[in-house]
Short mmCIF file of C-alpha atoms and ligand atoms in Angstrom, two decimals:
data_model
loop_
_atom_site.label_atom_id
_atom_site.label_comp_id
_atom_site.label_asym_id
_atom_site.label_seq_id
_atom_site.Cartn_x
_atom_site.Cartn_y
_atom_site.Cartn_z
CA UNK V 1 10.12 18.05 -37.03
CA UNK V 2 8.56 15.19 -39.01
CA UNK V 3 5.99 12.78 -37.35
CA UNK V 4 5.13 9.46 -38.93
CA UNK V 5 2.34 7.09 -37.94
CA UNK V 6 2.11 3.39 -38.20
CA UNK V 7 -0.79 0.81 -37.55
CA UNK V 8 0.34 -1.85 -36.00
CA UNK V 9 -1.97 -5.12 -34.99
CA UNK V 10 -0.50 -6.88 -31.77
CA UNK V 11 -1.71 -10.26 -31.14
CA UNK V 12 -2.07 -11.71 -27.93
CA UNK V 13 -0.37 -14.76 -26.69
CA UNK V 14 -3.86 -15.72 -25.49
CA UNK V 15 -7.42 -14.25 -25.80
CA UNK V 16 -7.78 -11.67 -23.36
CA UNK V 17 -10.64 -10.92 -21.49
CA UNK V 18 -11.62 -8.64 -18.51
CA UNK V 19 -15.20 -7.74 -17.11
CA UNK V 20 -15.94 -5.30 -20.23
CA UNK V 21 -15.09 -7.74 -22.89
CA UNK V 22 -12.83 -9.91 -25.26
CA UNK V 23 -9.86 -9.64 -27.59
CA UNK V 24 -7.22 -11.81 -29.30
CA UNK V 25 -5.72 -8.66 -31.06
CA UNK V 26 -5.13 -5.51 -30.13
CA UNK V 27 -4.60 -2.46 -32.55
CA UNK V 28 -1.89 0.23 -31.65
CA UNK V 29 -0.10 3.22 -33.37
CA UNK V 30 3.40 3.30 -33.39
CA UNK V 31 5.10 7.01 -34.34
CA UNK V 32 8.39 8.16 -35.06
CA UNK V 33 9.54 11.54 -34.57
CA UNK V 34 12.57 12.53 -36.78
CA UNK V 35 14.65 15.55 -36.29
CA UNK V 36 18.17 16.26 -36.96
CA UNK V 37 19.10 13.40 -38.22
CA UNK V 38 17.38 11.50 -34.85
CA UNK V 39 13.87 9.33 -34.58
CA UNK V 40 12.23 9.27 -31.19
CA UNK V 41 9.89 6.85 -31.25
CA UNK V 42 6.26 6.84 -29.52
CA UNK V 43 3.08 4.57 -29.21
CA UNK V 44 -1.06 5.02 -28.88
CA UNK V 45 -2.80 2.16 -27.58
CA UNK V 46 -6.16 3.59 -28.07
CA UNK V 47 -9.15 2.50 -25.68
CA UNK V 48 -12.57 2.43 -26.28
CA UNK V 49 -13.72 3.08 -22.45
CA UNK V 50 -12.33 6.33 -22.98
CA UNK V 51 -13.57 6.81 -26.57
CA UNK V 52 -9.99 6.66 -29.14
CA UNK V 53 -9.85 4.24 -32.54
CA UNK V 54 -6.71 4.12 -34.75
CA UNK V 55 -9.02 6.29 -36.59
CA UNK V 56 -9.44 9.00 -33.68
CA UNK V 57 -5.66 8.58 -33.17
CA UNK V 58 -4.64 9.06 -37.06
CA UNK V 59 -6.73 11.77 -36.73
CA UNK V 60 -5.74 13.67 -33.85
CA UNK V 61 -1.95 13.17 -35.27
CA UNK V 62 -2.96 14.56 -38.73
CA UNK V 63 -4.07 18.01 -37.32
CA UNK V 64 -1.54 17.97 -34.58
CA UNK V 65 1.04 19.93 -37.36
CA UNK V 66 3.74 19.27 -35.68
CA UNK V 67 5.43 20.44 -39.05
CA UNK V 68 5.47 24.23 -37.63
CA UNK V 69 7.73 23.74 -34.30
CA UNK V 70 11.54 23.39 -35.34
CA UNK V 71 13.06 21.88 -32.56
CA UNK V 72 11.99 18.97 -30.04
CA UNK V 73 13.94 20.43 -27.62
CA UNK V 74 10.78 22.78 -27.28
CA UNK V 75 8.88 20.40 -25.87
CA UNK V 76 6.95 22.35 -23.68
CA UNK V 77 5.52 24.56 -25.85
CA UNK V 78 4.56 21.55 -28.44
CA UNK V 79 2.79 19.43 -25.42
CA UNK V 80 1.17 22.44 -24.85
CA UNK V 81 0.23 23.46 -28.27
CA UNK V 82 -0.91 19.80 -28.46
CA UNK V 83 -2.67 19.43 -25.36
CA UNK V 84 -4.66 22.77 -26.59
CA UNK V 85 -5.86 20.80 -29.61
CA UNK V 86 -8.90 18.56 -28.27
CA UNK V 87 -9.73 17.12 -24.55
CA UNK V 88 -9.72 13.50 -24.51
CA UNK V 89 -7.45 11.62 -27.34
CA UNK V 90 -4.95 10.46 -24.15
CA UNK V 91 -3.35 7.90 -26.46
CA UNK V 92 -2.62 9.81 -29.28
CA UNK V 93 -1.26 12.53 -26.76
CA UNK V 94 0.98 10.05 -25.56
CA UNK V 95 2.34 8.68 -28.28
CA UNK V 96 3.64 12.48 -29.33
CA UNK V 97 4.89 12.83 -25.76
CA UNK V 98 6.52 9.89 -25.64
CA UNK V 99 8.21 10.28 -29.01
CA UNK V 100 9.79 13.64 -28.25
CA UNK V 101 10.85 12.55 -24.88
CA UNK V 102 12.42 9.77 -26.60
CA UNK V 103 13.83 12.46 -28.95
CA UNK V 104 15.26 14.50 -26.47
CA UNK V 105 16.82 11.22 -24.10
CA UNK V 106 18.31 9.76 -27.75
CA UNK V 107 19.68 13.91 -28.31
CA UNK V 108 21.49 13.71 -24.76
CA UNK V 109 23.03 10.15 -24.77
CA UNK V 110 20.99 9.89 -21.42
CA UNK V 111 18.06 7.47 -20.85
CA UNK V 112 14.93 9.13 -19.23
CA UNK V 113 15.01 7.71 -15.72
CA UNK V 114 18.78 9.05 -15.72
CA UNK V 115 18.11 12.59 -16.64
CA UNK V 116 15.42 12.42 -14.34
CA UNK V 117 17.93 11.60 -11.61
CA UNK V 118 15.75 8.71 -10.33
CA UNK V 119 17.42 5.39 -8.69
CA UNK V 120 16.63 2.83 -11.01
CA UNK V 121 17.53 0.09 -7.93
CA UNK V 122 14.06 1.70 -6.64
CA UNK V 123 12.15 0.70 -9.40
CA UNK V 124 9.50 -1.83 -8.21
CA UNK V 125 8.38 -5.80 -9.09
CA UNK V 126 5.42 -5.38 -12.03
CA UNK V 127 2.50 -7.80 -11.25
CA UNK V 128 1.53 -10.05 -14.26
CA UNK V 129 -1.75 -10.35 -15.70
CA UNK V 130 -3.87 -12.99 -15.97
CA UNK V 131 -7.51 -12.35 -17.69
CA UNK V 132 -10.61 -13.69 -16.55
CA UNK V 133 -11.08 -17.27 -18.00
CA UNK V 134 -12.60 -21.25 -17.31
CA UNK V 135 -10.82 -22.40 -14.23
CA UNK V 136 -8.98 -25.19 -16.25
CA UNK V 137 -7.26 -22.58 -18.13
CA UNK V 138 -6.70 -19.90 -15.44
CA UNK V 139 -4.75 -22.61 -13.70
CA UNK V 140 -2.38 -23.61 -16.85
CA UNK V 141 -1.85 -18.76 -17.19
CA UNK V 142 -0.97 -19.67 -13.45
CA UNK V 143 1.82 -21.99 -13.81
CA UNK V 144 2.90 -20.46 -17.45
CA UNK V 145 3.48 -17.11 -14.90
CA UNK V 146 5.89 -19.07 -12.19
CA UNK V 147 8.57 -16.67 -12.38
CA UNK V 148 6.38 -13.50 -11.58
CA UNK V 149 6.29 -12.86 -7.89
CA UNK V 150 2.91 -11.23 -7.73
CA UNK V 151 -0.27 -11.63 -9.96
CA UNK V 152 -3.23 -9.23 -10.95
CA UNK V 153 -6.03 -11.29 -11.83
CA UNK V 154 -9.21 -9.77 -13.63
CA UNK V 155 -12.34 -9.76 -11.62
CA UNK V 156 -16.11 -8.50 -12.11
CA UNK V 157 -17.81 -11.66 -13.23
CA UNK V 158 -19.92 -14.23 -11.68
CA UNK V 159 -17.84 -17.03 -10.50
CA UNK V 160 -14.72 -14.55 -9.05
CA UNK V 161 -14.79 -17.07 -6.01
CA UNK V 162 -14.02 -19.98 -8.77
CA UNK V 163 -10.98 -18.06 -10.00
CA UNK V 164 -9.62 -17.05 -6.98
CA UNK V 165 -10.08 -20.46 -5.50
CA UNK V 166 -8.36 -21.99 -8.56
CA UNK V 167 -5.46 -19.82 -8.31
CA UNK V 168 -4.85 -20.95 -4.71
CA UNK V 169 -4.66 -24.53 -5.61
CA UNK V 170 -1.68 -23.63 -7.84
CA UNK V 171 0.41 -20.84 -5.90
CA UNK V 172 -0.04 -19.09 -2.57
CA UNK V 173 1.98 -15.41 -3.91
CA UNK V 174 0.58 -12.26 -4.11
CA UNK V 175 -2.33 -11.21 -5.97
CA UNK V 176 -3.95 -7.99 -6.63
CA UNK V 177 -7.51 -7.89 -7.46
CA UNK V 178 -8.66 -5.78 -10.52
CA UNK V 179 -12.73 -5.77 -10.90
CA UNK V 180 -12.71 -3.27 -14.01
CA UNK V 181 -16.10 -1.94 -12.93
CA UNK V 182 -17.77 -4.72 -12.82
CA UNK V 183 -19.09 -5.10 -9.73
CA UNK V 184 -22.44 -4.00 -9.10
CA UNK V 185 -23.24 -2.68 -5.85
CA UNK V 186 -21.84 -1.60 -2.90
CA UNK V 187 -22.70 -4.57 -0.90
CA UNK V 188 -21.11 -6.99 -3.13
CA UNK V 189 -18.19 -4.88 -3.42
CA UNK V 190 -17.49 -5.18 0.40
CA UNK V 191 -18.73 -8.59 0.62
CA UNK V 192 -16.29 -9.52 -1.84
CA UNK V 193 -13.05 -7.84 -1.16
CA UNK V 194 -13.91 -8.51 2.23
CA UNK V 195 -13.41 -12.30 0.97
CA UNK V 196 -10.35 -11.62 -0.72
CA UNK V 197 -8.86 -9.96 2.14
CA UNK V 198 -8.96 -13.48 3.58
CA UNK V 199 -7.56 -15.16 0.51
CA UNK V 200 -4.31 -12.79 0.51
CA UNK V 201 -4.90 -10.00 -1.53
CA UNK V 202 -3.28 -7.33 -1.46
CA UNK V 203 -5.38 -4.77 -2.97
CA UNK V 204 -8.09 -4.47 -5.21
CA UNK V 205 -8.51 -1.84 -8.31
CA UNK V 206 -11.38 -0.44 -9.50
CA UNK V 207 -14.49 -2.38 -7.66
CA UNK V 208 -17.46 -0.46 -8.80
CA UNK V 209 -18.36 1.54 -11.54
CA UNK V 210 -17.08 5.14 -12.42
CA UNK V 211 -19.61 7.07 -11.08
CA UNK V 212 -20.46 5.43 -7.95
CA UNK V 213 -17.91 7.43 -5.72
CA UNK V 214 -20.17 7.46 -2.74
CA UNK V 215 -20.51 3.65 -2.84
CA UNK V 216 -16.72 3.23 -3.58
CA UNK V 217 -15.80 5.28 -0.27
CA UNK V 218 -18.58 3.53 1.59
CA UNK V 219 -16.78 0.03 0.46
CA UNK V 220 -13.32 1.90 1.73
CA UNK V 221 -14.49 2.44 4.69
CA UNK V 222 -15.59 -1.36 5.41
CA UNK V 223 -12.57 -3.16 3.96
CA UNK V 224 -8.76 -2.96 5.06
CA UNK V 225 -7.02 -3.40 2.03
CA UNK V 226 -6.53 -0.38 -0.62
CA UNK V 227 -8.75 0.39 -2.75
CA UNK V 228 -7.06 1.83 -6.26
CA UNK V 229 -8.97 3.93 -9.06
CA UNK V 230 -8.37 3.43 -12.29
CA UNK V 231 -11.11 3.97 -14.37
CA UNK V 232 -11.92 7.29 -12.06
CA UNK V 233 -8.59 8.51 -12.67
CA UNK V 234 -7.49 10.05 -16.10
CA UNK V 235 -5.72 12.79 -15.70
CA UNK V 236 -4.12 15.11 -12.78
CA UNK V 237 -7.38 17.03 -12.70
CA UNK V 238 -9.44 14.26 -11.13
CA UNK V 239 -6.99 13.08 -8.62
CA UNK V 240 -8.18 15.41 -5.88
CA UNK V 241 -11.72 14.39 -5.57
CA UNK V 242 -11.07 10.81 -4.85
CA UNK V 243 -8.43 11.67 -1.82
CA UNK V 244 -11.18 10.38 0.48
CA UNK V 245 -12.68 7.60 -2.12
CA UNK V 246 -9.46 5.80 -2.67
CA UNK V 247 -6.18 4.99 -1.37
CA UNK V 248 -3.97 5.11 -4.73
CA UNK V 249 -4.28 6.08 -8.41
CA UNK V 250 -3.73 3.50 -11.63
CA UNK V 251 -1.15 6.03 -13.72
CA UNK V 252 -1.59 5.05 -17.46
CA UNK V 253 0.17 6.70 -20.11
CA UNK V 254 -2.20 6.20 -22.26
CA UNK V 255 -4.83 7.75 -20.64
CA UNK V 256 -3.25 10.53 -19.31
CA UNK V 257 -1.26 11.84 -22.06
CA UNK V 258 1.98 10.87 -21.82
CA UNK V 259 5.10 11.02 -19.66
CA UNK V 260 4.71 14.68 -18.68
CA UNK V 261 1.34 14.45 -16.86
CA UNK V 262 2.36 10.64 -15.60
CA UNK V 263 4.97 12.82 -13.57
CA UNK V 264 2.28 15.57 -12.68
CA UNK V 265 -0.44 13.30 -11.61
CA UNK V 266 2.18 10.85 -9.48
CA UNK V 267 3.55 14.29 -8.17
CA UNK V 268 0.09 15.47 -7.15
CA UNK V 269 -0.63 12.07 -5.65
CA UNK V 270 1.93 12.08 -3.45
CA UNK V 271 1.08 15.04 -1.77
CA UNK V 272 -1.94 13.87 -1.42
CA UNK V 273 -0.81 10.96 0.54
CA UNK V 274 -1.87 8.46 -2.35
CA UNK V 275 -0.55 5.41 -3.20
CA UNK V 276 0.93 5.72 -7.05
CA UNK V 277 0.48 2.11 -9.55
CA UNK V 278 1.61 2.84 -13.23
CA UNK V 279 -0.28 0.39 -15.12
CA UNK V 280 -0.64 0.22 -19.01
CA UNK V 281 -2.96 -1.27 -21.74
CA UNK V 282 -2.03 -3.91 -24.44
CA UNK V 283 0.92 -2.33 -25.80
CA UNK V 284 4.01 -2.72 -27.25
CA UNK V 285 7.31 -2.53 -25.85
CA UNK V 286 7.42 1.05 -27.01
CA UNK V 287 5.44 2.38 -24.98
CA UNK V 288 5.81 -0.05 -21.88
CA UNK V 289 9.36 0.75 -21.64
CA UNK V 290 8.35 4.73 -21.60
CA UNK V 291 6.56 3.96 -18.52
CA UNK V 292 8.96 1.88 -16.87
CA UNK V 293 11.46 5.16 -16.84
CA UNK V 294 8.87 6.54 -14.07
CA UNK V 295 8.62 3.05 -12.02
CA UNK V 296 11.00 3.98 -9.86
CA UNK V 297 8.77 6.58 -8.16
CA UNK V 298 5.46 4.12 -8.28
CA UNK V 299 4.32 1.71 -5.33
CA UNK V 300 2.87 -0.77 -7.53
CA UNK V 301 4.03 -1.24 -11.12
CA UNK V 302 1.44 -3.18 -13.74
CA UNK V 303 3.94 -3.05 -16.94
CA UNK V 304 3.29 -6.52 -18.36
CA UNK V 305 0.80 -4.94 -21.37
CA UNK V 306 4.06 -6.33 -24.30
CA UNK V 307 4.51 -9.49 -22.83
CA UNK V 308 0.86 -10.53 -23.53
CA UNK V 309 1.31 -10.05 -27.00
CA UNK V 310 3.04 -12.38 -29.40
CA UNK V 311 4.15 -10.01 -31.53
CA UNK V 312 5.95 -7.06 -29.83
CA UNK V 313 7.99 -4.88 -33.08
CA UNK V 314 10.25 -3.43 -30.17
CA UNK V 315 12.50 -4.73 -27.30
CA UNK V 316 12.62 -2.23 -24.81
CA UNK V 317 12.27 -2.85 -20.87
CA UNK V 318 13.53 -6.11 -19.42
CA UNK V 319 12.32 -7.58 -16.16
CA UNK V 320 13.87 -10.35 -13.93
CA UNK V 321 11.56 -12.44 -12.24
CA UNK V 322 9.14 -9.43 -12.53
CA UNK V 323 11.41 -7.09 -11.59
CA UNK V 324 11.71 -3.98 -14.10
CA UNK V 325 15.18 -3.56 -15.02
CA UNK V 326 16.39 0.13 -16.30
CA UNK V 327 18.99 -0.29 -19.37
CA UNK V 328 21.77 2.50 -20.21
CA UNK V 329 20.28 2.88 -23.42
CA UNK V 330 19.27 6.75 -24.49
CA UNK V 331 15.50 7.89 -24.33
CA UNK V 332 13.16 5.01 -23.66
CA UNK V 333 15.38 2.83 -24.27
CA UNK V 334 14.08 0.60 -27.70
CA UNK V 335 15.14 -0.81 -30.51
CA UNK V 336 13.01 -2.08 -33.10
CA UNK V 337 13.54 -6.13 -33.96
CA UNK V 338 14.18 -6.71 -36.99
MG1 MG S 401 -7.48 -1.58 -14.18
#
C-alpha cells in the first residue's frame, strides 16, 4: 500500500467568517491510496479549534507507515494501527479512512452507501451556509442561495438580531442557527434562541462555549427548539455525557476520524435517542462526497463545505435544490477535474 499526500489551497467563493474568525482560503490535504493497480482517494481539512496544520497532518501521515500492511482490504487492523498512533489529528485520520474506504468501494464496483445497504431516497436536504457578514451583503449570499430550501446562518456576534432580521426581508425558509461558541452566557443564550424561536428557526448549534455544559442544559431546558453540539462532540467517546445537555450531535469527518467512527458515533447516538447532523468544514468534494454516503442515516445534513470554494479539484456529490443525490459510481464516488 502506497499513500501520497498533496497540499491543496481551496479558495472561497467569498470570505468566510464565523464567530472565531476569517478566511478567504482554506488549506486541505488531499491523499491517494494506491494498491493493486487502484487509488482510493482521501482528504484532511485540518482545524485549528481542534489543534491540526497541513504541517500536523503531513506529519501524522509520514509516521503513519502505511508501507507495512499489504492489503486495504485489512482495514480494520490499519484504522486501528492508525488510530493507536496519536489522540487528536481527526483530519489526518480521516483522510486515511476515507482513502481506503474509497479503496475498498472502487475494489468492489459498489459505492459506499450501497455496500452499506442504506436507501439513498432517505438521504436528507443539506442546509447551505451563509457566514456572518454586513447586512447589505448577507442579503445579496441570501438571494445567490435561492435554490437551497433551508439555510444555516453563522451566529455569535453582536448584531445577530441585524442578520436574522435581514434574512427575513429576503426569504421566509428555514434556517438553522449556528453560534460557534460565541455566545457568552447563559442568559443571552436563552434570551436569544428564545428570539429565534419566534423568527422560525429550527434549531440552533452550538450556543455557548465548550465547557459550559451546565449552562448549555440550563438554556435546553428554557428553549423549545434543539439544541445541537458540535464543538462538544468529537468523537463517540463524548457523546454520552451530553444525552441530557443536548438534543443531537454535529458528525464531522474531520473531527472524528473518518467514516468508521462517523458510523459509530451516529450508531451510539441513536440509541441514545439523539438527533444525528453530519456537517463538514471547508473541504473539497473529496471528502464532502465521503460524508454524503452516511446522509442517509442523518436528520440534518450540513454538506455544503465544496460549494463555498471556487476551486474544488474533485466532482463528487451532486445535490438538487439542496437535496444530496447518491451516484452509482464505486467508493465515494469522485473524479478528479481535469
Ligand atoms: Mg458548527
Amino acid at each position: 500500500m502506497i499513500l501520497s499526500a498533496h497540499p491543496v489551497e481551496l479558495k472561497m467563493k467569498r470570505a468566510f467568517t464565523i464567530a472565531r474568525g476569517s478566511r478567504t482560503v482554506t488549506p486541505s490535504v488531499i491523499v491517494e491510496l494506491e494498491h493493486d493497480g487502484i487509488v482510493g482517494t482521501g482528504e484532511a481539512s485540518p482545524s485549528p479549534r481542534y489543534g491540526e496544520s497541513v504541517e500536523s497532518v503531513l506529519s501524522f501521515l509520514r509516521e503513519a507507515n502505511l508501507g507495512k500492511f499489504d492489503n486495504p482490504m485489512d482495514i480494520d487492523a490499519v484504522l486501528m494501527h492508525v488510530c493507536a498512533l496519536a489522540p487528536g489529528n481527526g483530519s489526518a485520520k480521516a483522510a486515511i479512512d476515507i482513502a481506503m474506504h474509497d479503496w475498498i468501494g472502487r475494489k468492489l464496483g459498489l459505492p459506499l452507501w450501497k455496500w452499506w445497504g442504506l436507501d439513498r431516497d432517505a438521504a436528507p436536504v443539506t442546509s447551505f451556509t451563509i457566514g456572518i457578514d454586513s447586512p447589505d451583503i448577507i442579503g445579496q449570499k441570501v438571494d445567490e442561495a435561492s435554490n437551497y430550501p433551508v439555510l444555516k446562518v453563522k451566529l455569535g456576534v453582536s448584531g445577530d438580531e441585524e442578520i436574522i432580521r435581514r434574512i427575513r426581508e429576503h426569504t421566509d425558509k428555514k434556517l438553522r442557527v449556528d453560534a460557534n461558541e460565541g455566545w457568552t452566557s447563559k442568559e443571552e443564550a436563552r434570551d436569544k434562541i428564545l428570539w429565534l424561536q419566534e423568527q422560525g428557526v429550527e434549531l440552533v448549534e452550538q450556543p455557548l462555549p465548550a465547557h459550559q455544559l451546565e449552562e448549555t442544559a440550563w438554556v435546553r431546558e428554557a428553549v423549545s427548539i434543539p439544541i445541537i453540539a458540535d464543538e462538544n462532540v468529537t468523537t463517540s467517546a463524548d457523546i454520552a455525557r451530553l444525552q441530557y445537555v443536548f438534543d443531537g450531535i454535529n458528525i464531522k469527518l474531520m473531527k472524528c476520524g473518518g467514516l468508521r467512527e462517523a458510523m459509530r458515533m451516529i450508531l451510539s447516538a441513536k440509541i441514545l435517542g439523539m438527533k444525528i447532523m453530519l456537517g463538514c468544514m471547508i473541504e473539497s468534494s473529496v471528502a464532502i462526497s465521503a460524508a454524503a454516503q452516511l446522509s442517509p442515516l442523518a436528520d440534518y445534513a450540513d454538506l455544503d463545505g465544496n460549494l463555498l470554494i471556487a476551486n474544488d479539484p474533485f466532482i463528487g456529490v451532486r445535490e438538487k435544490d439542496g437535496k444530496l443525490l447518491l451516484q452509482d459510481n464505486a467508493g465515494i464516488g469522485v473524479v478528479r477535474r481535469i
